[in-house]
XYZ file of N, CA and C in Angstrom:
132
model
N 0.848 -1.239 -0.018
C 0.015 0.048 -0.019
C 0.914 1.244 0.063
N 0.548 2.135 -0.905
C 1.269 3.411 -0.945
C 0.629 4.359 0.097
N 1.514 5.217 0.667
C 0.889 6.307 1.562
C -0.026 7.170 0.725
N -1.042 7.728 1.393
C -2.031 8.543 0.694
C -1.370 9.813 0.181
N -0.326 10.294 0.873
C 0.286 11.532 0.448
C 0.988 11.511 -0.877
N 1.265 10.303 -1.366
C 1.907 10.123 -2.642
C 0.880 10.467 -3.820
N 1.125 11.355 -4.673
C 0.227 11.688 -5.749
C 0.200 10.502 -6.763
N -0.891 10.447 -7.575
C -0.991 9.447 -8.626
C -0.423 9.941 -9.889
N 0.753 9.474 -10.360
C 1.400 10.046 -11.548
C 0.764 9.623 -12.806
N -0.018 8.567 -12.762
C -0.619 8.033 -14.021
C -1.898 8.774 -14.303
N -2.481 9.548 -13.388
C -3.715 10.256 -13.631
C -3.488 11.773 -13.421
N -3.154 12.506 -14.457
C -2.708 13.911 -14.344
C -3.915 14.881 -14.263
N -5.117 14.447 -14.509
C -6.195 15.387 -14.616
C -6.989 15.561 -13.313
N -8.153 16.066 -13.354
C -8.916 16.420 -12.186
C -9.448 15.115 -11.492
N -9.469 14.023 -12.144
C -9.954 12.793 -11.535
C -9.081 12.331 -10.412
N -7.846 12.759 -10.472
C -6.925 12.295 -9.352
C -7.315 13.030 -8.072
N -7.789 14.288 -8.174
C -8.283 14.987 -7.000
C -9.509 14.201 -6.409
N -10.405 13.766 -7.290
C -11.598 13.152 -6.828
C -11.162 11.754 -6.162
N -10.226 11.144 -6.761
C -9.783 9.815 -6.251
C -9.127 9.965 -4.870
N -8.279 10.975 -4.704
C -7.622 11.225 -3.400
C -8.689 11.654 -2.362
N -9.700 12.403 -2.766
C -10.725 12.803 -1.864
C -11.516 11.588 -1.362
N -11.803 10.690 -2.297
C -12.534 9.478 -1.984
C -11.723 8.593 -1.084
N -10.366 8.473 -1.281
C -9.516 7.794 -0.480
C -9.439 8.333 0.906
N -9.310 9.632 1.036
C -9.328 10.348 2.387
C -10.627 10.049 3.118
N -11.783 10.131 2.341
C -13.091 9.910 2.936
C -13.151 8.473 3.452
N -12.764 7.527 2.604
C -12.830 6.127 3.026
C -11.849 5.807 4.165
N -10.643 6.369 4.089
C -9.668 6.168 5.171
C -10.167 6.769 6.503
N -10.721 7.952 6.447
C -11.166 8.519 7.692
C -12.337 7.785 8.258
N -13.226 7.269 7.422
C -14.364 6.483 7.864
C -13.942 5.215 8.458
N -12.969 4.503 7.845
C -12.405 3.248 8.322
C -11.794 3.429 9.732
N -11.011 4.525 9.759
C -10.329 4.878 11.054
C -11.350 5.096 12.140
N -12.451 5.777 11.882
C -13.503 6.078 12.836
C -14.064 4.741 13.269
N -14.319 3.833 12.358
C -14.895 2.523 12.689
C -13.962 1.719 13.628
N -12.668 1.765 13.254
C -11.659 0.994 14.032
C -11.545 1.576 15.436
N -11.553 2.901 15.533
C -11.482 3.584 16.876
C -12.651 3.247 17.690
N -13.885 3.259 17.053
C -15.091 2.929 17.736
C -15.116 1.542 18.187
N -14.528 0.573 17.401
C -14.551 -0.785 17.884
C -13.551 -1.011 19.021
N -12.387 -0.330 18.888
C -11.389 -0.547 20.003
C -11.920 0.080 21.303
N -12.603 1.224 21.209
C -13.205 1.795 22.359
C -14.282 0.947 23.017
N -15.067 0.343 22.141
C -16.136 -0.563 22.642
C -15.490 -1.849 23.282
N -14.429 -2.275 22.692
C -13.834 -3.525 23.249
C -13.171 -3.183 24.604
N -12.578 -2.003 24.693
C -11.948 -1.598 25.999
C -13.030 -1.407 27.126
N -14.226 -0.969 26.780
C -15.217 -0.686 27.817
C -15.717 -1.973 28.372
N -15.602 -3.164 27.692
C -16.163 -4.369 28.256
C -15.123 -5.019 29.279
């Protein structure tokens, strides 16, 4: 897996911005789910 900060050299146009935005959104959503699960597991 490449770090998200690395730009996509193969897609030079505006679709790269949309792809990175989607990746950021998916990554932040996944992180929120993981944090929620770890907090729930700690509370038990």
